[in-house]
């Protein structure tokens, strides 16, 4: 919206004139224009394009959690939000990238391990979903760090 006004030589009436003029000046700086072009290309999938890290758009994960809570009539777990924001069209089947799929598989593995009944019981153990998610994500981060360190040696 700001871009269209700027391109049309208009000023957004929500922004004071002195601020608008500074922005217009800044938007014309060659370094800014180069970064803007690169970022636009990345968003559109050009050369040197970085794959999406989630499918949530500009909405925060908290906003997605609120939508899921309302839709499902329960407070979503971190894993519910992760599935919602890391699968294509929120289908919970097709992951946006291999990393997202690895993290989810690790979550499932940890849940299976931690919910095993205690010896002499047939009841599954309760699982702390927050800790489960944290541990799965930290596992992925440790693996990435190890790859970087091994590559440097």
PDB file of C-alpha atoms in Angstrom:
ATOM      1  CA  UNK A   1       0.000   0.000   0.000  1.00  0.00           C
ATOM      2  CA  UNK A   2       2.791   2.450   0.860  1.00  0.00           C
ATOM      3  CA  UNK A   3       4.678   1.397  -2.246  1.00  0.00           C
ATOM      4  CA  UNK A   4       1.758   2.218  -4.547  1.00  0.00           C
ATOM      5  CA  UNK A   5       1.360   5.666  -2.997  1.00  0.00           C
ATOM      6  CA  UNK A   6       5.101   6.266  -3.281  1.00  0.00           C
ATOM      7  CA  UNK A   7       5.164   5.100  -6.910  1.00  0.00           C
ATOM      8  CA  UNK A   8       2.204   7.380  -7.703  1.00  0.00           C
ATOM      9  CA  UNK A   9       3.902  10.338  -6.014  1.00  0.00           C
ATOM     10  CA  UNK A  10       1.255  10.429  -3.294  1.00  0.00           C
ATOM     11  CA  UNK A  11       1.711  10.630   0.459  1.00  0.00           C
ATOM     12  CA  UNK A  12      -0.007   8.293   2.897  1.00  0.00           C
ATOM     13  CA  UNK A  13      -2.220  10.524   5.054  1.00  0.00           C
ATOM     14  CA  UNK A  14      -1.524   8.407   8.161  1.00  0.00           C
ATOM     15  CA  UNK A  15       2.136   9.458   8.122  1.00  0.00           C
ATOM     16  CA  UNK A  16       3.377  12.969   8.872  1.00  0.00           C
ATOM     17  CA  UNK A  17       4.995  14.846   6.006  1.00  0.00           C
ATOM     18  CA  UNK A  18       8.485  15.074   7.520  1.00  0.00           C
ATOM     19  CA  UNK A  19       8.543  11.297   8.160  1.00  0.00           C
ATOM     20  CA  UNK A  20       7.170  10.533   4.680  1.00  0.00           C
ATOM     21  CA  UNK A  21       9.812  12.695   3.008  1.00  0.00           C
ATOM     22  CA  UNK A  22      12.610  10.960   4.953  1.00  0.00           C
ATOM     23  CA  UNK A  23      11.232   7.563   3.903  1.00  0.00           C
ATOM     24  CA  UNK A  24      11.034   8.601   0.258  1.00  0.00           C
ATOM     25  CA  UNK A  25      14.623   9.820   0.467  1.00  0.00           C
ATOM     26  CA  UNK A  26      15.717   6.542   2.090  1.00  0.00           C
ATOM     27  CA  UNK A  27      13.838   4.433  -0.481  1.00  0.00           C
ATOM     28  CA  UNK A  28      15.848   6.133  -3.215  1.00  0.00           C
ATOM     29  CA  UNK A  29      19.287   5.217  -1.800  1.00  0.00           C
ATOM     30  CA  UNK A  30      21.056   2.717  -4.133  1.00  0.00           C
ATOM     31  CA  UNK A  31      21.933   0.314  -1.272  1.00  0.00           C
ATOM     32  CA  UNK A  32      18.311   0.212  -0.152  1.00  0.00           C
ATOM     33  CA  UNK A  33      17.084  -0.342  -3.714  1.00  0.00           C
ATOM     34  CA  UNK A  34      19.568  -3.206  -4.211  1.00  0.00           C
ATOM     35  CA  UNK A  35      18.498  -4.913  -0.964  1.00  0.00           C
ATOM     36  CA  UNK A  36      14.850  -4.379  -1.815  1.00  0.00           C
ATOM     37  CA  UNK A  37      15.328  -5.963  -5.233  1.00  0.00           C
ATOM     38  CA  UNK A  38      17.127  -8.970  -3.729  1.00  0.00           C
ATOM     39  CA  UNK A  39      14.441  -9.455  -1.091  1.00  0.00           C
ATOM     40  CA  UNK A  40      11.683  -9.160  -3.672  1.00  0.00           C
ATOM     41  CA  UNK A  41      13.420 -11.766  -5.829  1.00  0.00           C
ATOM     42  CA  UNK A  42      13.751 -14.080  -2.809  1.00  0.00           C
ATOM     43  CA  UNK A  43      10.056 -13.755  -2.023  1.00  0.00           C
ATOM     44  CA  UNK A  44       9.122 -14.505  -5.623  1.00  0.00           C
ATOM     45  CA  UNK A  45      11.517 -17.420  -6.069  1.00  0.00           C
ATOM     46  CA  UNK A  46      14.206 -15.918  -8.265  1.00  0.00           C
ATOM     47  CA  UNK A  47      17.846 -16.922  -8.481  1.00  0.00           C
ATOM     48  CA  UNK A  48      19.412 -17.259  -5.023  1.00  0.00           C
ATOM     49  CA  UNK A  49      15.883 -17.829  -3.705  1.00  0.00           C
ATOM     50  CA  UNK A  50      15.627 -19.081  -0.140  1.00  0.00           C
ATOM     51  CA  UNK A  51      12.833 -21.559   0.541  1.00  0.00           C
ATOM     52  CA  UNK A  52      10.026 -20.531   2.833  1.00  0.00           C
ATOM     53  CA  UNK A  53      10.484 -21.281   6.510  1.00  0.00           C
ATOM     54  CA  UNK A  54       6.764 -21.348   7.259  1.00  0.00           C
ATOM     55  CA  UNK A  55       3.428 -20.848   5.544  1.00  0.00           C
ATOM     56  CA  UNK A  56       1.898 -18.484   8.051  1.00  0.00           C
ATOM     57  CA  UNK A  57       2.282 -15.331   6.001  1.00  0.00           C
ATOM     58  CA  UNK A  58       2.532 -12.136   8.013  1.00  0.00           C
ATOM     59  CA  UNK A  59       0.291 -13.429  10.810  1.00  0.00           C
ATOM     60  CA  UNK A  60       2.140 -14.227  14.019  1.00  0.00           C
ATOM     61  CA  UNK A  61       2.226 -17.728  15.429  1.00  0.00           C
ATOM     62  CA  UNK A  62       0.142 -16.370  18.299  1.00  0.00           C
ATOM     63  CA  UNK A  63      -2.537 -15.332  15.777  1.00  0.00           C
ATOM     64  CA  UNK A  64      -2.456 -18.801  14.214  1.00  0.00           C
ATOM     65  CA  UNK A  65      -2.779 -20.315  17.692  1.00  0.00           C
ATOM     66  CA  UNK A  66      -5.880 -18.201  18.345  1.00  0.00           C
ATOM     67  CA  UNK A  67      -7.435 -19.324  15.054  1.00  0.00           C
ATOM     68  CA  UNK A  68      -6.658 -22.973  15.801  1.00  0.00           C
ATOM     69  CA  UNK A  69      -8.073 -22.643  19.325  1.00  0.00           C
ATOM     70  CA  UNK A  70     -11.302 -21.222  17.978  1.00  0.00           C
ATOM     71  CA  UNK A  71     -11.548 -23.749  15.154  1.00  0.00           C
ATOM     72  CA  UNK A  72     -10.769 -26.828  17.250  1.00  0.00           C
ATOM     73  CA  UNK A  73     -12.303 -25.709  20.573  1.00  0.00           C
ATOM     74  CA  UNK A  74      -9.051 -26.437  22.416  1.00  0.00           C
ATOM     75  CA  UNK A  75      -5.761 -24.708  23.092  1.00  0.00           C
ATOM     76  CA  UNK A  76      -3.334 -25.864  20.386  1.00  0.00           C
ATOM     77  CA  UNK A  77      -0.036 -27.456  21.319  1.00  0.00           C
ATOM     78  CA  UNK A  78       3.194 -26.094  19.853  1.00  0.00           C
ATOM     79  CA  UNK A  79       3.137 -29.128  17.536  1.00  0.00           C
ATOM     80  CA  UNK A  80      -0.369 -28.231  16.303  1.00  0.00           C
ATOM     81  CA  UNK A  81       0.836 -24.735  15.427  1.00  0.00           C
ATOM     82  CA  UNK A  82       3.982 -26.149  13.813  1.00  0.00           C
ATOM     83  CA  UNK A  83       1.937 -28.498  11.619  1.00  0.00           C
ATOM     84  CA  UNK A  84      -0.384 -25.655  10.675  1.00  0.00           C
ATOM     85  CA  UNK A  85       2.440 -23.308   9.673  1.00  0.00           C
ATOM     86  CA  UNK A  86       4.894 -25.778   8.123  1.00  0.00           C
ATOM     87  CA  UNK A  87       2.741 -27.818   5.743  1.00  0.00           C
ATOM     88  CA  UNK A  88       1.543 -26.871   2.282  1.00  0.00           C
ATOM     89  CA  UNK A  89      -1.947 -25.364   2.501  1.00  0.00           C
ATOM     90  CA  UNK A  90      -2.053 -26.454   6.159  1.00  0.00           C
ATOM     91  CA  UNK A  91      -2.739 -30.020   5.001  1.00  0.00           C
ATOM     92  CA  UNK A  92      -0.558 -31.540   7.761  1.00  0.00           C
ATOM     93  CA  UNK A  93       0.856 -34.004   5.211  1.00  0.00           C
ATOM     94  CA  UNK A  94       3.087 -32.189   2.699  1.00  0.00           C
ATOM     95  CA  UNK A  95       5.907 -30.405   4.509  1.00  0.00           C
ATOM     96  CA  UNK A  96       7.347 -27.186   3.106  1.00  0.00           C
ATOM     97  CA  UNK A  97      10.906 -28.465   3.360  1.00  0.00           C
ATOM     98  CA  UNK A  98      12.973 -31.403   4.611  1.00  0.00           C
ATOM     99  CA  UNK A  99      13.903 -29.647   7.849  1.00  0.00           C
ATOM    100  CA  UNK A 100      10.247 -29.158   8.804  1.00  0.00           C
ATOM    101  CA  UNK A 101       9.582 -32.818   8.109  1.00  0.00           C
ATOM    102  CA  UNK A 102      12.624 -33.925  10.159  1.00  0.00           C
ATOM    103  CA  UNK A 103      11.510 -31.871  13.148  1.00  0.00           C
ATOM    104  CA  UNK A 104       8.003 -33.312  12.961  1.00  0.00           C
ATOM    105  CA  UNK A 105       9.315 -36.877  12.714  1.00  0.00           C
ATOM    106  CA  UNK A 106      11.473 -36.208  15.781  1.00  0.00           C
ATOM    107  CA  UNK A 107       8.428 -34.889  17.655  1.00  0.00           C
ATOM    108  CA  UNK A 108       6.558 -38.101  16.851  1.00  0.00           C
ATOM    109  CA  UNK A 109       9.522 -40.261  17.940  1.00  0.00           C
ATOM    110  CA  UNK A 110       9.894 -38.410  21.229  1.00  0.00           C
ATOM    111  CA  UNK A 111       6.147 -38.555  21.914  1.00  0.00           C
ATOM    112  CA  UNK A 112       6.150 -42.311  21.349  1.00  0.00           C
ATOM    113  CA  UNK A 113       9.133 -42.790  23.673  1.00  0.00           C
ATOM    114  CA  UNK A 114       7.836 -40.532  26.422  1.00  0.00           C
ATOM    115  CA  UNK A 115       4.284 -41.858  26.420  1.00  0.00           C
ATOM    116  CA  UNK A 116       5.305 -45.488  26.968  1.00  0.00           C
ATOM    117  CA  UNK A 117       3.488 -47.007  29.961  1.00  0.00           C
ATOM    118  CA  UNK A 118       5.542 -47.548  33.080  1.00  0.00           C
ATOM    119  CA  UNK A 119       6.468 -51.113  33.883  1.00  0.00           C
ATOM    120  CA  UNK A 120       3.414 -52.933  35.238  1.00  0.00           C
ATOM    121  CA  UNK A 121       0.973 -50.379  33.820  1.00  0.00           C
ATOM    122  CA  UNK A 122      -1.017 -50.273  30.618  1.00  0.00           C
ATOM    123  CA  UNK A 123      -1.728 -46.533  30.805  1.00  0.00           C
ATOM    124  CA  UNK A 124       0.387 -44.263  28.583  1.00  0.00           C
ATOM    125  CA  UNK A 125       2.394 -41.619  30.417  1.00  0.00           C
ATOM    126  CA  UNK A 126       1.311 -37.975  30.046  1.00  0.00           C
ATOM    127  CA  UNK A 127       3.636 -35.987  27.803  1.00  0.00           C
ATOM    128  CA  UNK A 128       4.642 -32.360  28.357  1.00  0.00           C
ATOM    129  CA  UNK A 129       3.907 -31.057  24.845  1.00  0.00           C
ATOM    130  CA  UNK A 130       5.869 -27.841  25.332  1.00  0.00           C
ATOM    131  CA  UNK A 131       9.006 -29.683  26.446  1.00  0.00           C
ATOM    132  CA  UNK A 132       8.537 -32.258  23.694  1.00  0.00           C
ATOM    133  CA  UNK A 133       8.450 -29.573  21.019  1.00  0.00           C
ATOM    134  CA  UNK A 134      11.404 -27.726  22.540  1.00  0.00           C
ATOM    135  CA  UNK A 135      13.504 -30.892  22.648  1.00  0.00           C
ATOM    136  CA  UNK A 136      12.704 -31.787  19.027  1.00  0.00           C
ATOM    137  CA  UNK A 137      13.597 -28.306  17.774  1.00  0.00           C
ATOM    138  CA  UNK A 138      16.773 -28.197  19.865  1.00  0.00           C
ATOM    139  CA  UNK A 139      17.767 -31.576  18.436  1.00  0.00           C
ATOM    140  CA  UNK A 140      17.487 -30.137  14.907  1.00  0.00           C
ATOM    141  CA  UNK A 141      19.499 -27.063  15.893  1.00  0.00           C
ATOM    142  CA  UNK A 142      22.245 -29.224  17.405  1.00  0.00           C
ATOM    143  CA  UNK A 143      22.401 -31.289  14.211  1.00  0.00           C
ATOM    144  CA  UNK A 144      22.701 -28.155  12.084  1.00  0.00           C
ATOM    145  CA  UNK A 145      25.426 -26.751  14.321  1.00  0.00           C
ATOM    146  CA  UNK A 146      27.334 -30.036  14.144  1.00  0.00           C
ATOM    147  CA  UNK A 147      27.136 -29.958  10.330  1.00  0.00           C
ATOM    148  CA  UNK A 148      28.494 -26.401  10.255  1.00  0.00           C
ATOM    149  CA  UNK A 149      31.333 -27.236  12.642  1.00  0.00           C
ATOM    150  CA  UNK A 150      32.245 -30.396  10.706  1.00  0.00           C
ATOM    151  CA  UNK A 151      32.227 -28.432   7.459  1.00  0.00           C
ATOM    152  CA  UNK A 152      34.648 -25.872   8.923  1.00  0.00           C
ATOM    153  CA  UNK A 153      37.184 -28.529   9.934  1.00  0.00           C
TER     154      UNK A 153
END
